[in-house]
mmCIF file of C-alpha atoms in Angstrom:
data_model
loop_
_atom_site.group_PDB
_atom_site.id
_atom_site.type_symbol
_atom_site.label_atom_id
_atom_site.label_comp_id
_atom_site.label_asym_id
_atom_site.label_seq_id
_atom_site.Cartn_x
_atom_site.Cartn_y
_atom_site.Cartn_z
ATOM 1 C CA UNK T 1 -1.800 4.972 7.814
ATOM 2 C CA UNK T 2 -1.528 4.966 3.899
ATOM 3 C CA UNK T 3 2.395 5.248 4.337
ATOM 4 C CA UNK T 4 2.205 2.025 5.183
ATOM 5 C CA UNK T 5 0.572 -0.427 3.208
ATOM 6 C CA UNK T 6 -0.100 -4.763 3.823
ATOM 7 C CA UNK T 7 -1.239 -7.004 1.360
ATOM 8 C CA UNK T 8 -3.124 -8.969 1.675
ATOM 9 C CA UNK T 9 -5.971 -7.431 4.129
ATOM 10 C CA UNK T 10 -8.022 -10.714 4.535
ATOM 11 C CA UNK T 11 -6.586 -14.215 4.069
ATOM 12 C CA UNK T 12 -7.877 -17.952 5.151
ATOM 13 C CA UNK T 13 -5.927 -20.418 4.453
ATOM 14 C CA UNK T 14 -5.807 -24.459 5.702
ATOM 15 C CA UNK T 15 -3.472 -25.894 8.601
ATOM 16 C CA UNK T 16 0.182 -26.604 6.387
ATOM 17 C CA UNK T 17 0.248 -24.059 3.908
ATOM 18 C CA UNK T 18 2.749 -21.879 3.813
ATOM 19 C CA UNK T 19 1.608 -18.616 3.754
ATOM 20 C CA UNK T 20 3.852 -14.861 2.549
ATOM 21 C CA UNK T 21 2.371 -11.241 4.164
ATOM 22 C CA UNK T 22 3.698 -8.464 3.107
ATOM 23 C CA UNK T 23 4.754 -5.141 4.138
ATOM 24 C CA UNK T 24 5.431 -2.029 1.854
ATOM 25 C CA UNK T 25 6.406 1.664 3.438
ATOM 26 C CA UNK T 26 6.546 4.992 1.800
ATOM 27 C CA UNK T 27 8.175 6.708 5.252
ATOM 28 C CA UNK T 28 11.624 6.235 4.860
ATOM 29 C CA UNK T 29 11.679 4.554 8.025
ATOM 30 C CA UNK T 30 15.190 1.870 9.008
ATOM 31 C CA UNK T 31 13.241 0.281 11.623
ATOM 32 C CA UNK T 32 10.491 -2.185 10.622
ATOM 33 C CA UNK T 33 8.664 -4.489 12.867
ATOM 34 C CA UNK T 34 5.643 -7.184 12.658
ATOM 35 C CA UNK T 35 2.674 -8.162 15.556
ATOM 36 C CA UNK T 36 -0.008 -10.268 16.146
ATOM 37 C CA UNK T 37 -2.723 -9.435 17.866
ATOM 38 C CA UNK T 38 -5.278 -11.389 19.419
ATOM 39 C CA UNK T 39 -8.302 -10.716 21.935
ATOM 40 C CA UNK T 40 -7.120 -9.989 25.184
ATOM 41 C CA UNK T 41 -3.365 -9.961 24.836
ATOM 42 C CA UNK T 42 -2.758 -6.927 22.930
ATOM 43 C CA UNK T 43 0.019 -6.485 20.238
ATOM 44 C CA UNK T 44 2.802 -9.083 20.770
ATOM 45 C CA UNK T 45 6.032 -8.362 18.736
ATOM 46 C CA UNK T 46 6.825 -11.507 16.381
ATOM 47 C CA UNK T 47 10.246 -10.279 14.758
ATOM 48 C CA UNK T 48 11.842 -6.935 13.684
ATOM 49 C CA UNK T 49 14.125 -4.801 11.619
ATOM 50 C CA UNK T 50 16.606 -2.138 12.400
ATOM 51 C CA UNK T 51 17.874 -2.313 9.109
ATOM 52 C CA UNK T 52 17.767 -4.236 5.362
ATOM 53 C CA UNK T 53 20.630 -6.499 6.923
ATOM 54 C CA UNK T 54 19.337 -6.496 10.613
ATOM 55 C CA UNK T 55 16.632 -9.539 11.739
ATOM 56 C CA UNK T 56 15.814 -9.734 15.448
ATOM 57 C CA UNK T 57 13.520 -12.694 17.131
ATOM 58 C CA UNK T 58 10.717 -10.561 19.246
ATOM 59 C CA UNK T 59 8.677 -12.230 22.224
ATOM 60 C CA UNK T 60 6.536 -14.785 19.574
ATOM 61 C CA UNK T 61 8.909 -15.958 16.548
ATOM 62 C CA UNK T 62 8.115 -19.887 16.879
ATOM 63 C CA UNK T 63 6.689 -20.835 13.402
ATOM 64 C CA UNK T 64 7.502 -17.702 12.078
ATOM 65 C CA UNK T 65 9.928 -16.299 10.044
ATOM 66 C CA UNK T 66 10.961 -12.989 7.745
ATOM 67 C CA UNK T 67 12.632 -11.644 5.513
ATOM 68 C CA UNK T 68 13.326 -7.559 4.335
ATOM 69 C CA UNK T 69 13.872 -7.301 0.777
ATOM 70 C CA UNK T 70 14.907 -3.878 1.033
ATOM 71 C CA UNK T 71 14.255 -0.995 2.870
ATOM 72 C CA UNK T 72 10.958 -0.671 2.288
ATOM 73 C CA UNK T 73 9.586 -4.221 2.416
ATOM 74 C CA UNK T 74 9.498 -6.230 5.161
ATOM 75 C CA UNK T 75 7.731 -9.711 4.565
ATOM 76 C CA UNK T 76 6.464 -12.030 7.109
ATOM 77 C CA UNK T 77 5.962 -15.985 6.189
ATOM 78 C CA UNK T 78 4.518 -18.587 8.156
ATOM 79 C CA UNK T 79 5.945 -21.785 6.717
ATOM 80 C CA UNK T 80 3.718 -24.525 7.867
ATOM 81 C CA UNK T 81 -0.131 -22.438 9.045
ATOM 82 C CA UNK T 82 -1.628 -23.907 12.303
ATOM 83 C CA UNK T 83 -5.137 -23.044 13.696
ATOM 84 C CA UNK T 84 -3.310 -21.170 16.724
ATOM 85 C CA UNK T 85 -2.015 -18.566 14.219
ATOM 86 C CA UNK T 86 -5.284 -17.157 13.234
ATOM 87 C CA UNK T 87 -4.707 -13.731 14.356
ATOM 88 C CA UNK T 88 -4.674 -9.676 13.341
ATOM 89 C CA UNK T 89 -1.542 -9.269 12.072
ATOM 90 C CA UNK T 90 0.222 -5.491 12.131
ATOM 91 C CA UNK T 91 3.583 -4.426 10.150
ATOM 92 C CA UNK T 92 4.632 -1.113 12.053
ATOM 93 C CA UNK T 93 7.468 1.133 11.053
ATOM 94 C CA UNK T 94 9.552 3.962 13.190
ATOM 95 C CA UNK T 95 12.611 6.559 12.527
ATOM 96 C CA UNK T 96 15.392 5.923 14.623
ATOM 97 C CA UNK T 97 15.748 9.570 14.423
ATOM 98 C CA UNK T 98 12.469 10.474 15.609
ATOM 99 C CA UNK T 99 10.683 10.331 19.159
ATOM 100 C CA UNK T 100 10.054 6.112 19.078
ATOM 101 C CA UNK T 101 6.796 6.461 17.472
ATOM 102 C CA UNK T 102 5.802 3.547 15.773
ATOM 103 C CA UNK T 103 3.534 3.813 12.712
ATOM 104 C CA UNK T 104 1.630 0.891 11.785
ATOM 105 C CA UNK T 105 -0.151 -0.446 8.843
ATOM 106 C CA UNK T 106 -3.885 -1.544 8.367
ATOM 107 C CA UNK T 107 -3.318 -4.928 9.364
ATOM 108 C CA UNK T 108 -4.387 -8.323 8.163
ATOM 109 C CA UNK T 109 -6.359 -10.710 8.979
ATOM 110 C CA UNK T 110 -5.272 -14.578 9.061
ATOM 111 C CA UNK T 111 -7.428 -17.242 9.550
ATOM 112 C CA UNK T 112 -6.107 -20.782 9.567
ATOM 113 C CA UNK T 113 -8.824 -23.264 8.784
ATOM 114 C CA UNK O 1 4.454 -12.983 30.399
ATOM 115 C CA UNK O 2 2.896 -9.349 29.256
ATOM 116 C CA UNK O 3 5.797 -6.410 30.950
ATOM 117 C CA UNK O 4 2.748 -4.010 30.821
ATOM 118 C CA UNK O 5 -0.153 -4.644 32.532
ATOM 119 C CA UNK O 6 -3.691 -2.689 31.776
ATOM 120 C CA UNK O 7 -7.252 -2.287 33.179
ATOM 121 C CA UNK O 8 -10.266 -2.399 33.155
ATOM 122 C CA UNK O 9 -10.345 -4.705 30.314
ATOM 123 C CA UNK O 10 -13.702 -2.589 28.905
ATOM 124 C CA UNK O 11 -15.397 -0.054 30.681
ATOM 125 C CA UNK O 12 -18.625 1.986 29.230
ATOM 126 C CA UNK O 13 -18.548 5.986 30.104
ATOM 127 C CA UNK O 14 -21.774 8.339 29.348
ATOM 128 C CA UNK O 15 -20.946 11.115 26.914
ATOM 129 C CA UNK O 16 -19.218 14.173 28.491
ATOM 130 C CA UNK O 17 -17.855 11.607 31.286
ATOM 131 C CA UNK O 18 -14.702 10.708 31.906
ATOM 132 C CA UNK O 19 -12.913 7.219 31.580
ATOM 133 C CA UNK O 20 -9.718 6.471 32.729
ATOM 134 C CA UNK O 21 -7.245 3.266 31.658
ATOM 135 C CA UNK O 22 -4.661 2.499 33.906
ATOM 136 C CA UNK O 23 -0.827 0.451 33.269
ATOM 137 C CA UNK O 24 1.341 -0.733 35.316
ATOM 138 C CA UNK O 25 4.996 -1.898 34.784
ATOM 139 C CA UNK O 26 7.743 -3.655 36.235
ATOM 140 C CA UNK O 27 10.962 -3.212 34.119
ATOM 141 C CA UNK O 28 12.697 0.201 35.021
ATOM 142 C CA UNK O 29 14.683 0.237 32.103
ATOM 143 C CA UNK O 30 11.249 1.505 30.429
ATOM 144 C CA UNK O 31 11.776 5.366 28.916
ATOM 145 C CA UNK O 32 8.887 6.086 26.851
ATOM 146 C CA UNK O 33 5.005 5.576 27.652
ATOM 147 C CA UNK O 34 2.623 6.189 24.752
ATOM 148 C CA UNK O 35 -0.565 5.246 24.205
ATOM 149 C CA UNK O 36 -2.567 4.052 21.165
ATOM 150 C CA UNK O 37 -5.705 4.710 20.157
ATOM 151 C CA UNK O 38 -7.681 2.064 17.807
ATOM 152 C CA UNK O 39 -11.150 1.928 15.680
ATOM 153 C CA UNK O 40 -12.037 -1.014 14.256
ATOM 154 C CA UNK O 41 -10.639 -2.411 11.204
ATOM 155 C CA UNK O 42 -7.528 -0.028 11.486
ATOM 156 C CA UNK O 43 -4.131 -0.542 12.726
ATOM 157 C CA UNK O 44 -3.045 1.599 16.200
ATOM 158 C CA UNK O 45 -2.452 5.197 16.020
ATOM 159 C CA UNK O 46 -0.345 7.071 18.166
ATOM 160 C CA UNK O 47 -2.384 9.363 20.832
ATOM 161 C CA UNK O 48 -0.380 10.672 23.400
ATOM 162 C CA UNK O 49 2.841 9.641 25.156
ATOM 163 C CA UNK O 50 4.961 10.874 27.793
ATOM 164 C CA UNK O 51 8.585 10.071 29.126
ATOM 165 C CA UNK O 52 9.431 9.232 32.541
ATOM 166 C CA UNK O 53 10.952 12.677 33.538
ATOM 167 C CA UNK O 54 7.097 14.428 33.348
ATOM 168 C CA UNK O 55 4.347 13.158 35.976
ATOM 169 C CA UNK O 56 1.414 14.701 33.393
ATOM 170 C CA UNK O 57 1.297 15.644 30.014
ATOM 171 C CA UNK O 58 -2.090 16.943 28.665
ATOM 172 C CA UNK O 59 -2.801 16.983 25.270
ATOM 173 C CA UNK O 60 -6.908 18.591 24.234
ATOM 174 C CA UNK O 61 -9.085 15.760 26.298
ATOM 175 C CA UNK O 62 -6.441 13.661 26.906
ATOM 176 C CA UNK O 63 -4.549 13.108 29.878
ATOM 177 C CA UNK O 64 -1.375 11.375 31.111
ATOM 178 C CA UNK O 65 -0.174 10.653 34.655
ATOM 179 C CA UNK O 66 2.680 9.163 35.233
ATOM 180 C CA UNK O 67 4.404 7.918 38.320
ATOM 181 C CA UNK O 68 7.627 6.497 38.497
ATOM 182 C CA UNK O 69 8.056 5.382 41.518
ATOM 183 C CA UNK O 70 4.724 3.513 41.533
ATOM 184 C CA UNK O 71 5.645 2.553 38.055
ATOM 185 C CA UNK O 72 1.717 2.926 37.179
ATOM 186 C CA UNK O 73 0.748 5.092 34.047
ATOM 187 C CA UNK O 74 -2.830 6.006 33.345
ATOM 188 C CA UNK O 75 -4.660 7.613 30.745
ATOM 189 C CA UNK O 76 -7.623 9.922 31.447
ATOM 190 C CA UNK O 77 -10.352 11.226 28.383
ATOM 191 C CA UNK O 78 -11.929 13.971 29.531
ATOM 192 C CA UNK O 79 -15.722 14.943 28.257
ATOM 193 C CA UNK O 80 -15.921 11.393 26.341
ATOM 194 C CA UNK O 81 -17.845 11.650 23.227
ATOM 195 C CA UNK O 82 -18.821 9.196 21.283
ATOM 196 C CA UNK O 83 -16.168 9.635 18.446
ATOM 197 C CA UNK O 84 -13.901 8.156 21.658
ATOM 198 C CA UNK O 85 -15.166 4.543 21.631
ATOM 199 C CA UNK O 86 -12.458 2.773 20.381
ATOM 200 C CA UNK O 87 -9.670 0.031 22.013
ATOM 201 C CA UNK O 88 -6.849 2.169 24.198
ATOM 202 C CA UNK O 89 -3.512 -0.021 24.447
ATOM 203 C CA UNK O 90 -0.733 1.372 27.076
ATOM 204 C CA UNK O 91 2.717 0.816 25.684
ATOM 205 C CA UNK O 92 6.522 0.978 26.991
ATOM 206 C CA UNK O 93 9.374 1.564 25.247
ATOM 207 C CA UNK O 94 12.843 -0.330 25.827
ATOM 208 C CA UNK O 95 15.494 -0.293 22.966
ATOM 209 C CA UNK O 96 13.578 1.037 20.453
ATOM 210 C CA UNK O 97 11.029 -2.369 21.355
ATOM 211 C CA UNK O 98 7.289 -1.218 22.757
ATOM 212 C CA UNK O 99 5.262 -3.560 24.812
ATOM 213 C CA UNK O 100 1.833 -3.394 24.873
ATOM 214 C CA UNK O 101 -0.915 -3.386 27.479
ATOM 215 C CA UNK O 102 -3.836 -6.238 26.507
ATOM 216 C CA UNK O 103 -5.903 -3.305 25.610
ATOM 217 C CA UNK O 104 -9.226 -1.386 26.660
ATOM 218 C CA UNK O 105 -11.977 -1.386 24.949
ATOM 219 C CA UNK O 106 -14.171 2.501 25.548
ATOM 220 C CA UNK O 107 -17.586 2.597 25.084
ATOM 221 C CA UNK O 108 -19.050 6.154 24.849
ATOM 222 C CA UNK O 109 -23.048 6.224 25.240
ATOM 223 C CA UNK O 110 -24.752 8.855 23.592
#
Protein backbone atom coordinates (compact mmCIF):
# COMPACT_ATOMS: atom_id res chain seq x y z
CA UNK A 1 0.00 0.00 0.00
CA UNK A 2 1.66 3.37 -1.15
CA UNK A 3 -0.03 5.08 1.99
CA UNK A 4 2.35 3.50 3.72
CA UNK A 5 5.80 3.70 2.94
CA UNK A 6 9.37 1.80 4.75
CA UNK A 7 12.70 2.70 4.09
CA UNK A 8 14.81 1.00 3.66
CA UNK A 9 13.35 -2.10 1.49
CA UNK A 10 16.57 -4.28 1.62
CA UNK A 11 19.24 -4.01 4.32
CA UNK A 12 22.30 -6.47 5.51
CA UNK A 13 24.05 -5.50 8.03
CA UNK A 14 26.83 -7.45 10.56
CA UNK A 15 25.99 -8.99 14.14
CA UNK A 16 26.40 -5.47 16.63
CA UNK A 17 25.35 -2.77 14.56
CA UNK A 18 22.77 -0.89 15.45
CA UNK A 19 20.43 -0.63 12.91
CA UNK A 20 17.11 2.42 12.43
CA UNK A 21 13.84 1.21 10.03
CA UNK A 22 11.56 3.43 9.35
CA UNK A 23 7.99 3.93 8.92
CA UNK A 24 6.18 6.91 7.13
CA UNK A 25 2.08 7.00 6.64
CA UNK A 26 -0.02 9.23 4.54
CA UNK A 27 -3.51 7.63 6.20
CA UNK A 28 -4.05 9.61 9.05
CA UNK A 29 -4.07 6.62 11.02
CA UNK A 30 -3.39 6.95 15.49
CA UNK A 31 -2.60 3.41 15.63
CA UNK A 32 0.79 2.23 14.30
CA UNK A 33 2.30 -1.11 14.77
CA UNK A 34 5.62 -3.14 13.61
CA UNK A 35 6.10 -7.28 12.74
CA UNK A 36 8.46 -9.65 11.84
CA UNK A 37 7.87 -12.25 9.87
CA UNK A 38 9.63 -15.31 9.34
CA UNK A 39 8.92 -18.77 7.48
CA UNK A 40 6.48 -20.67 9.20
CA UNK A 41 5.41 -18.46 12.05
CA UNK A 42 3.53 -15.84 10.38
CA UNK A 43 3.46 -12.09 11.43
CA UNK A 44 4.51 -11.74 15.12
CA UNK A 45 3.77 -8.23 16.63
CA UNK A 46 7.19 -6.65 17.98
CA UNK A 47 5.79 -3.26 19.54
CA UNK A 48 2.96 -0.75 18.79
CA UNK A 49 1.36 2.64 18.84
CA UNK A 50 -2.01 3.91 19.78
CA UNK A 51 -0.80 7.23 19.72
CA UNK A 52 2.51 9.79 19.27
CA UNK A 53 2.79 9.42 23.22
CA UNK A 54 1.56 5.72 23.47
CA UNK A 55 4.47 2.67 23.21
CA UNK A 56 3.24 -0.85 23.95
CA UNK A 57 5.70 -4.13 24.17
CA UNK A 58 3.88 -6.79 21.62
CA UNK A 59 4.60 -10.70 21.86
CA UNK A 60 8.61 -10.22 20.48
CA UNK A 61 10.17 -6.80 21.89
CA UNK A 62 13.56 -8.43 23.31
CA UNK A 63 16.36 -6.53 21.42
CA UNK A 64 14.07 -4.26 20.07
CA UNK A 65 13.02 -1.00 20.60
CA UNK A 66 10.95 2.23 18.99
CA UNK A 67 10.28 5.25 18.88
CA UNK A 68 7.17 7.56 17.01
CA UNK A 69 8.36 10.84 16.07
CA UNK A 70 5.05 11.99 15.30
CA UNK A 71 2.03 10.84 14.01
CA UNK A 72 3.08 9.71 11.02
CA UNK A 73 6.43 8.04 11.71
CA UNK A 74 6.92 5.25 13.59
CA UNK A 75 10.66 3.99 13.69
CA UNK A 76 11.87 0.68 14.71
CA UNK A 77 15.75 0.23 15.94
CA UNK A 78 17.51 -2.77 16.75
CA UNK A 79 20.37 -1.63 18.96
CA UNK A 80 22.86 -4.38 18.94
CA UNK A 81 21.83 -6.81 15.25
CA UNK A 82 22.09 -10.62 15.92
CA UNK A 83 21.87 -13.35 13.19
CA UNK A 84 18.37 -14.46 14.78
CA UNK A 85 16.90 -11.10 13.65
CA UNK A 86 17.21 -11.62 10.01
CA UNK A 87 13.66 -11.42 9.18
CA UNK A 88 10.71 -9.58 6.85
CA UNK A 89 9.93 -6.83 8.70
CA UNK A 90 6.18 -5.06 8.27
CA UNK A 91 5.09 -1.45 9.73
CA UNK A 92 1.14 -1.68 9.60
CA UNK A 93 -1.21 1.14 10.41
CA UNK A 94 -5.19 1.13 11.43
CA UNK A 95 -8.05 3.87 12.35
CA UNK A 96 -9.34 3.41 15.62
CA UNK A 97 -12.42 4.64 14.04
CA UNK A 98 -12.65 2.20 11.39
CA UNK A 99 -13.54 -1.67 11.28
CA UNK A 100 -9.77 -2.95 12.83
CA UNK A 101 -8.30 -3.21 9.50
CA UNK A 102 -4.79 -3.02 9.54
CA UNK A 103 -2.92 -1.59 6.54
CA UNK A 104 0.54 -2.51 6.13
CA UNK A 105 3.54 -1.32 4.34
CA UNK A 106 5.87 -3.10 1.74
CA UNK A 107 8.07 -4.46 4.20
CA UNK A 108 11.79 -4.84 4.60
CA UNK A 109 14.05 -7.10 4.49
CA UNK A 110 16.90 -7.55 7.29
CA UNK A 111 19.60 -9.70 7.06
CA UNK A 112 22.13 -9.89 9.86
CA UNK A 113 25.43 -11.24 8.64
CA UNK B 1 2.95 -19.78 21.72
CA UNK B 2 0.92 -18.75 18.29
CA UNK B 3 -3.22 -17.95 19.75
CA UNK B 4 -4.19 -18.82 16.09
CA UNK B 5 -3.49 -21.87 14.69
CA UNK B 6 -3.65 -22.58 10.64
CA UNK B 7 -3.47 -25.46 8.09
CA UNK B 8 -2.40 -27.01 5.74
CA UNK B 9 0.82 -25.27 5.82
CA UNK B 10 0.75 -25.31 1.61
CA UNK B 11 -1.61 -27.02 -0.37
CA UNK B 12 -1.63 -26.98 -4.46
CA UNK B 13 -5.39 -26.69 -6.06
CA UNK B 14 -5.99 -27.15 -10.05
CA UNK B 15 -7.49 -24.05 -11.61
CA UNK B 16 -11.30 -23.72 -11.19
CA UNK B 17 -10.84 -25.95 -7.86
CA UNK B 18 -11.38 -25.07 -4.69
CA UNK B 19 -8.89 -24.73 -1.66
CA UNK B 20 -9.80 -24.23 1.66
CA UNK B 21 -7.44 -22.86 4.84
CA UNK B 22 -8.63 -23.57 8.06
CA UNK B 23 -7.86 -21.58 11.90
CA UNK B 24 -8.48 -22.45 14.93
CA UNK B 25 -8.44 -20.43 18.23
CA UNK B 26 -8.50 -20.64 21.79
CA UNK B 27 -8.96 -17.15 23.40
CA UNK B 28 -12.78 -16.17 23.42
CA UNK B 29 -12.14 -12.74 23.96
CA UNK B 30 -11.36 -12.81 20.01
CA UNK B 31 -14.08 -10.36 18.01
CA UNK B 32 -12.84 -9.96 14.63
CA UNK B 33 -11.52 -12.73 12.06
CA UNK B 34 -9.98 -11.41 8.85
CA UNK B 35 -7.92 -12.81 6.58
CA UNK B 36 -4.93 -11.62 4.51
CA UNK B 37 -4.02 -12.24 1.33
CA UNK B 38 -0.13 -11.95 0.24
CA UNK B 39 2.05 -12.00 -3.20
CA UNK B 40 5.42 -12.00 -2.96
CA UNK B 41 7.50 -9.11 -2.23
CA UNK B 42 4.38 -7.17 -0.82
CA UNK B 43 3.17 -6.58 2.57
CA UNK B 44 -0.51 -8.37 3.60
CA UNK B 45 -3.63 -7.04 2.24
CA UNK B 46 -6.83 -7.28 3.75
CA UNK B 47 -9.28 -9.97 1.92
CA UNK B 48 -12.16 -10.74 3.77
CA UNK B 49 -13.11 -10.79 7.46
CA UNK B 50 -16.00 -11.58 9.47
CA UNK B 51 -17.08 -11.02 13.22
CA UNK B 52 -18.17 -13.61 15.50
CA UNK B 53 -21.98 -12.82 15.37
CA UNK B 54 -22.13 -14.21 11.36
CA UNK B 55 -21.35 -18.09 10.72
CA UNK B 56 -20.55 -17.08 6.71
CA UNK B 57 -19.80 -14.13 4.98
CA UNK B 58 -19.19 -14.43 1.17
CA UNK B 59 -17.49 -11.99 -0.61
CA UNK B 60 -17.05 -12.85 -5.04
CA UNK B 61 -14.91 -16.35 -4.66
CA UNK B 62 -14.27 -16.00 -1.30
CA UNK B 63 -15.74 -17.62 1.52
CA UNK B 64 -15.86 -17.44 5.33
CA UNK B 65 -17.22 -19.92 7.88
CA UNK B 66 -17.15 -19.30 11.09
CA UNK B 67 -18.03 -21.26 14.16
CA UNK B 68 -17.96 -20.10 17.49
CA UNK B 69 -18.51 -22.65 19.44
CA UNK B 70 -15.88 -24.82 17.71
CA UNK B 71 -13.83 -21.71 17.70
CA UNK B 72 -12.49 -22.91 14.08
CA UNK B 73 -12.59 -20.30 11.14
CA UNK B 74 -11.90 -21.32 7.60
CA UNK B 75 -11.50 -19.73 4.44
CA UNK B 76 -12.79 -21.26 1.18
CA UNK B 77 -11.64 -19.81 -2.71
CA UNK B 78 -13.94 -20.90 -4.91
CA UNK B 79 -12.96 -21.55 -8.86
CA UNK B 80 -9.08 -20.94 -7.94
CA UNK B 81 -7.29 -19.29 -10.69
CA UNK B 82 -4.06 -18.78 -10.94
CA UNK B 83 -4.02 -14.98 -10.03
CA UNK B 84 -4.94 -16.83 -6.37
CA UNK B 85 -1.50 -18.33 -5.61
CA UNK B 86 -0.33 -16.34 -3.02
CA UNK B 87 0.34 -16.93 1.12
CA UNK B 88 -3.33 -16.77 3.08
CA UNK B 89 -2.68 -15.80 6.91
CA UNK B 90 -5.91 -16.21 9.36
CA UNK B 91 -5.93 -13.43 11.89
CA UNK B 92 -7.87 -12.52 15.30
CA UNK B 93 -8.50 -9.49 16.68
CA UNK B 94 -8.29 -8.65 20.58
CA UNK B 95 -7.89 -4.93 21.68
CA UNK B 96 -7.27 -3.51 18.61
CA UNK B 97 -4.01 -6.38 18.57
CA UNK B 98 -4.39 -9.17 15.52
CA UNK B 99 -2.70 -12.47 15.77
CA UNK B 100 -1.76 -14.24 12.98
CA UNK B 101 -2.05 -17.79 11.70
CA UNK B 102 1.71 -19.17 10.43
CA UNK B 103 0.32 -18.78 7.03
CA UNK B 104 -0.69 -20.88 3.80
CA UNK B 105 0.96 -20.87 1.01
CA UNK B 106 -1.86 -21.55 -2.45
CA UNK B 107 -0.63 -22.89 -5.38
CA UNK B 108 -3.03 -22.58 -8.38
CA UNK B 109 -1.98 -24.93 -11.46
CA UNK B 110 -2.90 -23.80 -14.69
Amino acid sequence: DADVTQTPRNRITKTGKRIMLECSQTKGHDRMYWYRQDPGLGLRLIYYSFDVKDINKGEISDGYSVSRQAQAKFSLSLESAIPNQTALYFCATSDPRGTGEQYFGPGTRLTVT
Amino acid sequence: QQQVKQSPQSLIVQKGGISIINCAYENTAFDYFPWYQQFPGKGPALLIAIRPDVSEKKEGRFTISFNKSAKQFSLHIMDSQPGDSATYFCAANNDYKLSFGAGTTVTVRA
